Amino acid sequence: MPAWNEETTIGQSIRELRETAPWVDLVVINDGSTDKTSSIAKSHGAFVIDLPFNMGVGAAMRTGYKYAQRMGYDIALQMDSDGQHPPEYIDVLIKGLEQADIVIGSRFQGNSTYKVSGPRKWAMGILSFMFSRISGEQFTDVTSGFRAVNRRGIAQYCDFFPAEYLGDTIDSTVMAIRSGCKVIQVPVQMRERQGGEPSSGPLKSAIYLIRSFFAFGISMTRRKTEPAGKDN
């Protein structure tokens, strides 16, 4: 669970996770927060890794996957700390690992009522089309941060999850597909963020549109890699 200045939401997110899936081991990656995110997470029983400064979500997620690999987990799940990802769909994501290495929770598949608009919607639609073309799978929500991976997916993300720029979900998914990982989507419900500052707005959405295509283009020029370990 990556977190940056989420003091208003992280406590409730952890409580909800504990109530719904008490069997999970939770690690919060505190990405250099300047508020009480770290102390609140610790007070709710989470194991917290404090990064020395704000390094970006890519670095935070890579840290989480490296922790999962070092601890020998068979499955790792990522979810946001702002309350958007209902933990009752964790079982749905894990079930998907029976047929894939990486399972992405899609907010636009099935009976979901989640809506986006403007440049962000256009970017998501075009990116989904491009991902469907390169993978042979039907994608509708390639930017979703609600996902589960098996050992092969963990190894892939440890080696190739981008930490150096803001391409994170785009680049990591393209590289996983090009490395031979099986990536699929499953339908989930999502909510609006439950507090804190939203990550989108007219200007940010326009920047997101440009950045997403830039990240996709960069990832398509990277050298194909041998598939990561095949343990499931």
Short mmCIF file of C-alpha atoms in Angstrom, two decimals, residues 7-182:
data_model
loop_
_atom_site.label_atom_id
_atom_site.label_comp_id
_atom_site.label_asym_id
_atom_site.label_seq_id
_atom_site.Cartn_x
_atom_site.Cartn_y
_atom_site.Cartn_z
CA GLU A 7 -3.28 11.01 6.92
CA THR A 8 -7.00 11.62 6.36
CA THR A 9 -7.64 8.24 4.69
CA ILE A 10 -5.02 5.67 5.59
CA GLY A 11 -6.41 4.80 9.01
CA GLN A 12 -9.83 3.93 7.61
CA SER A 13 -8.25 2.08 4.67
CA ILE A 14 -6.25 -0.11 7.05
CA ARG A 15 -9.26 -0.74 9.33
CA GLU A 16 -11.38 -1.77 6.37
CA LEU A 17 -8.66 -4.08 5.08
CA ARG A 18 -8.24 -5.71 8.49
CA GLU A 19 -11.98 -6.27 8.84
CA THR A 20 -12.39 -7.72 5.35
CA ALA A 21 -9.14 -9.67 4.90
CA PRO A 22 -7.50 -10.16 8.31
CA TRP A 23 -5.25 -12.87 6.87
CA VAL A 24 -3.19 -10.51 4.70
CA ASP A 25 0.21 -9.15 5.72
CA LEU A 26 0.17 -5.40 5.18
CA VAL A 27 3.19 -3.24 4.40
CA VAL A 28 2.71 0.49 3.90
CA ILE A 29 5.35 2.23 1.78
CA ASN A 30 5.42 5.76 3.16
CA ASP A 31 6.76 7.80 0.25
CA GLY A 32 8.33 10.67 2.16
CA SER A 33 5.06 12.01 3.59
CA THR A 34 5.26 15.32 5.42
CA ASP A 35 2.10 14.69 7.45
CA LYS A 36 1.16 11.95 9.96
CA THR A 37 0.70 9.16 7.40
CA SER A 38 3.50 7.01 8.84
CA SER A 39 2.53 7.33 12.50
CA ILE A 40 -1.16 6.71 11.78
CA ALA A 41 -0.36 3.59 9.75
CA LYS A 42 1.86 2.28 12.55
CA SER A 43 -0.81 3.01 15.16
CA HIS A 44 -3.21 0.83 13.14
CA GLY A 45 -0.78 -2.08 13.20
CA ALA A 46 0.74 -1.78 9.73
CA PHE A 47 4.39 -2.54 9.05
CA VAL A 48 5.73 0.68 7.54
CA ILE A 49 8.73 1.25 5.29
CA ASP A 50 9.61 4.95 5.40
CA LEU A 51 11.33 6.25 2.28
CA PRO A 52 13.70 9.15 3.06
CA PHE A 53 11.90 11.59 0.74
CA ASN A 54 9.14 11.63 -1.86
CA MET A 55 10.47 9.34 -4.60
CA GLY A 56 7.24 8.82 -6.56
CA VAL A 57 4.76 5.98 -6.77
CA GLY A 58 7.01 3.94 -9.07
CA ALA A 59 9.79 3.81 -6.50
CA ALA A 60 7.31 3.11 -3.72
CA MET A 61 5.79 0.17 -5.60
CA ARG A 62 9.17 -1.26 -6.54
CA THR A 63 10.12 -1.11 -2.86
CA GLY A 64 6.97 -3.04 -1.98
CA TYR A 65 7.60 -5.75 -4.54
CA LYS A 66 11.22 -6.12 -3.48
CA TYR A 67 10.00 -6.57 0.08
CA ALA A 68 7.56 -9.26 -1.08
CA GLN A 69 10.32 -11.05 -2.99
CA ARG A 70 12.77 -10.89 -0.09
CA MET A 71 10.14 -12.26 2.30
CA GLY A 72 9.33 -15.14 -0.08
CA TYR A 73 5.65 -14.40 -0.71
CA ASP A 74 3.82 -16.42 -3.37
CA ILE A 75 1.35 -13.58 -4.02
CA ALA A 76 1.58 -9.82 -3.68
CA LEU A 77 -1.30 -7.37 -3.95
CA GLN A 78 -1.18 -3.62 -4.33
CA MET A 79 -3.97 -1.22 -3.43
CA ASP A 80 -4.25 2.50 -2.85
CA SER A 81 -4.28 4.04 0.61
CA ASP A 82 -6.95 6.63 -0.25
CA GLY A 83 -9.94 4.29 0.04
CA GLN A 84 -10.63 3.85 -3.68
CA HIS A 85 -10.05 0.09 -3.68
CA PRO A 86 -12.63 -1.98 -1.74
CA PRO A 87 -10.77 -4.90 -0.12
CA GLU A 88 -13.68 -7.29 -0.71
CA TYR A 89 -12.37 -7.66 -4.28
CA ILE A 90 -9.03 -9.06 -3.12
CA ASP A 91 -10.36 -12.60 -3.50
CA VAL A 92 -11.44 -11.80 -7.07
CA LEU A 93 -7.92 -10.66 -7.94
CA ILE A 94 -6.32 -13.72 -6.36
CA LYS A 95 -8.74 -16.02 -8.17
CA GLY A 96 -7.54 -14.52 -11.44
CA LEU A 97 -3.99 -15.70 -10.70
CA GLU A 98 -5.15 -19.23 -11.52
CA GLN A 99 -4.85 -18.21 -15.18
CA ALA A 100 -2.39 -15.31 -15.19
CA ASP A 101 0.77 -13.89 -13.66
CA ILE A 102 -0.60 -10.37 -13.19
CA VAL A 103 -4.26 -9.56 -12.58
CA ILE A 104 -5.51 -5.98 -12.91
CA GLY A 105 -8.77 -4.87 -11.31
CA SER A 106 -10.77 -2.93 -13.91
CA ARG A 107 -13.21 -0.23 -12.80
CA PHE A 108 -14.73 -0.11 -16.31
CA GLN A 109 -15.54 -3.78 -16.79
CA GLY A 110 -18.73 -5.59 -15.84
CA ASN A 111 -21.38 -3.57 -13.99
CA SER A 112 -19.08 -0.86 -12.64
CA THR A 113 -20.52 2.66 -12.32
CA TYR A 114 -17.13 4.43 -12.02
CA LYS A 115 -16.87 7.39 -14.39
CA VAL A 116 -14.03 9.52 -15.76
CA SER A 117 -14.22 12.32 -18.31
CA GLY A 118 -12.16 14.67 -20.47
CA PRO A 119 -8.53 14.03 -21.45
CA ARG A 120 -8.12 11.29 -18.86
CA LYS A 121 -11.02 9.32 -20.39
CA TRP A 122 -9.60 9.76 -23.90
CA ALA A 123 -6.16 8.62 -22.77
CA MET A 124 -7.55 5.56 -21.01
CA GLY A 125 -9.58 4.57 -24.05
CA ILE A 126 -6.70 4.87 -26.51
CA LEU A 127 -4.24 3.19 -24.17
CA SER A 128 -6.66 0.33 -23.57
CA PHE A 129 -6.94 -0.17 -27.34
CA MET A 130 -3.16 -0.22 -27.75
CA PHE A 131 -2.67 -2.64 -24.87
CA SER A 132 -5.34 -4.94 -26.30
CA ARG A 133 -3.48 -4.94 -29.63
CA ILE A 134 -0.08 -5.87 -28.18
CA SER A 135 -1.37 -8.47 -25.71
CA GLY A 136 -4.30 -10.18 -27.40
CA GLU A 137 -6.32 -9.64 -24.22
CA GLN A 138 -9.20 -7.20 -23.79
CA PHE A 139 -8.13 -4.25 -21.63
CA THR A 140 -10.29 -1.40 -20.34
CA ASP A 141 -8.32 -0.02 -17.39
CA VAL A 142 -4.56 -0.30 -17.86
CA THR A 143 -3.81 2.46 -15.32
CA SER A 144 -5.52 0.69 -12.42
CA GLY A 145 -3.34 0.36 -9.33
CA PHE A 146 -5.50 -2.41 -7.86
CA ARG A 147 -3.75 -5.63 -8.85
CA ALA A 148 -2.36 -8.99 -7.75
CA VAL A 149 0.73 -10.84 -8.97
CA ASN A 150 2.26 -14.27 -8.46
CA ARG A 151 5.97 -15.06 -7.95
CA ARG A 152 6.68 -14.54 -11.62
CA GLY A 153 4.94 -11.18 -11.53
CA ILE A 154 6.82 -10.19 -8.38
CA ALA A 155 10.15 -11.00 -10.04
CA GLN A 156 9.12 -9.06 -13.16
CA TYR A 157 8.21 -5.96 -11.16
CA CYS A 158 11.36 -6.15 -9.03
CA ASP A 159 13.48 -6.07 -12.18
CA PHE A 160 11.48 -3.72 -14.40
CA PHE A 161 9.02 -1.61 -12.39
CA PRO A 162 10.13 1.91 -13.40
CA ALA A 163 11.24 4.07 -10.51
CA GLU A 164 12.95 6.81 -12.48
CA TYR A 165 9.92 8.62 -13.93
CA LEU A 166 6.12 8.74 -13.80
CA GLY A 167 5.37 6.01 -16.34
CA ASP A 168 4.87 3.41 -13.57
CA THR A 169 1.63 1.53 -14.42
CA ILE A 170 1.96 1.99 -18.19
CA ASP A 171 5.60 0.97 -18.55
CA SER A 172 5.42 -1.85 -16.01
CA THR A 173 2.46 -3.46 -17.77
CA VAL A 174 3.97 -3.16 -21.26
CA MET A 175 7.25 -4.65 -20.05
CA ALA A 176 5.43 -7.50 -18.32
CA ILE A 177 3.57 -8.38 -21.52
CA ARG A 178 6.71 -8.12 -23.65
CA SER A 179 8.59 -10.33 -21.15
CA GLY A 180 6.06 -13.11 -21.59
CA CYS A 181 3.98 -12.63 -18.44
CA LYS A 182 0.29 -13.38 -18.77
#
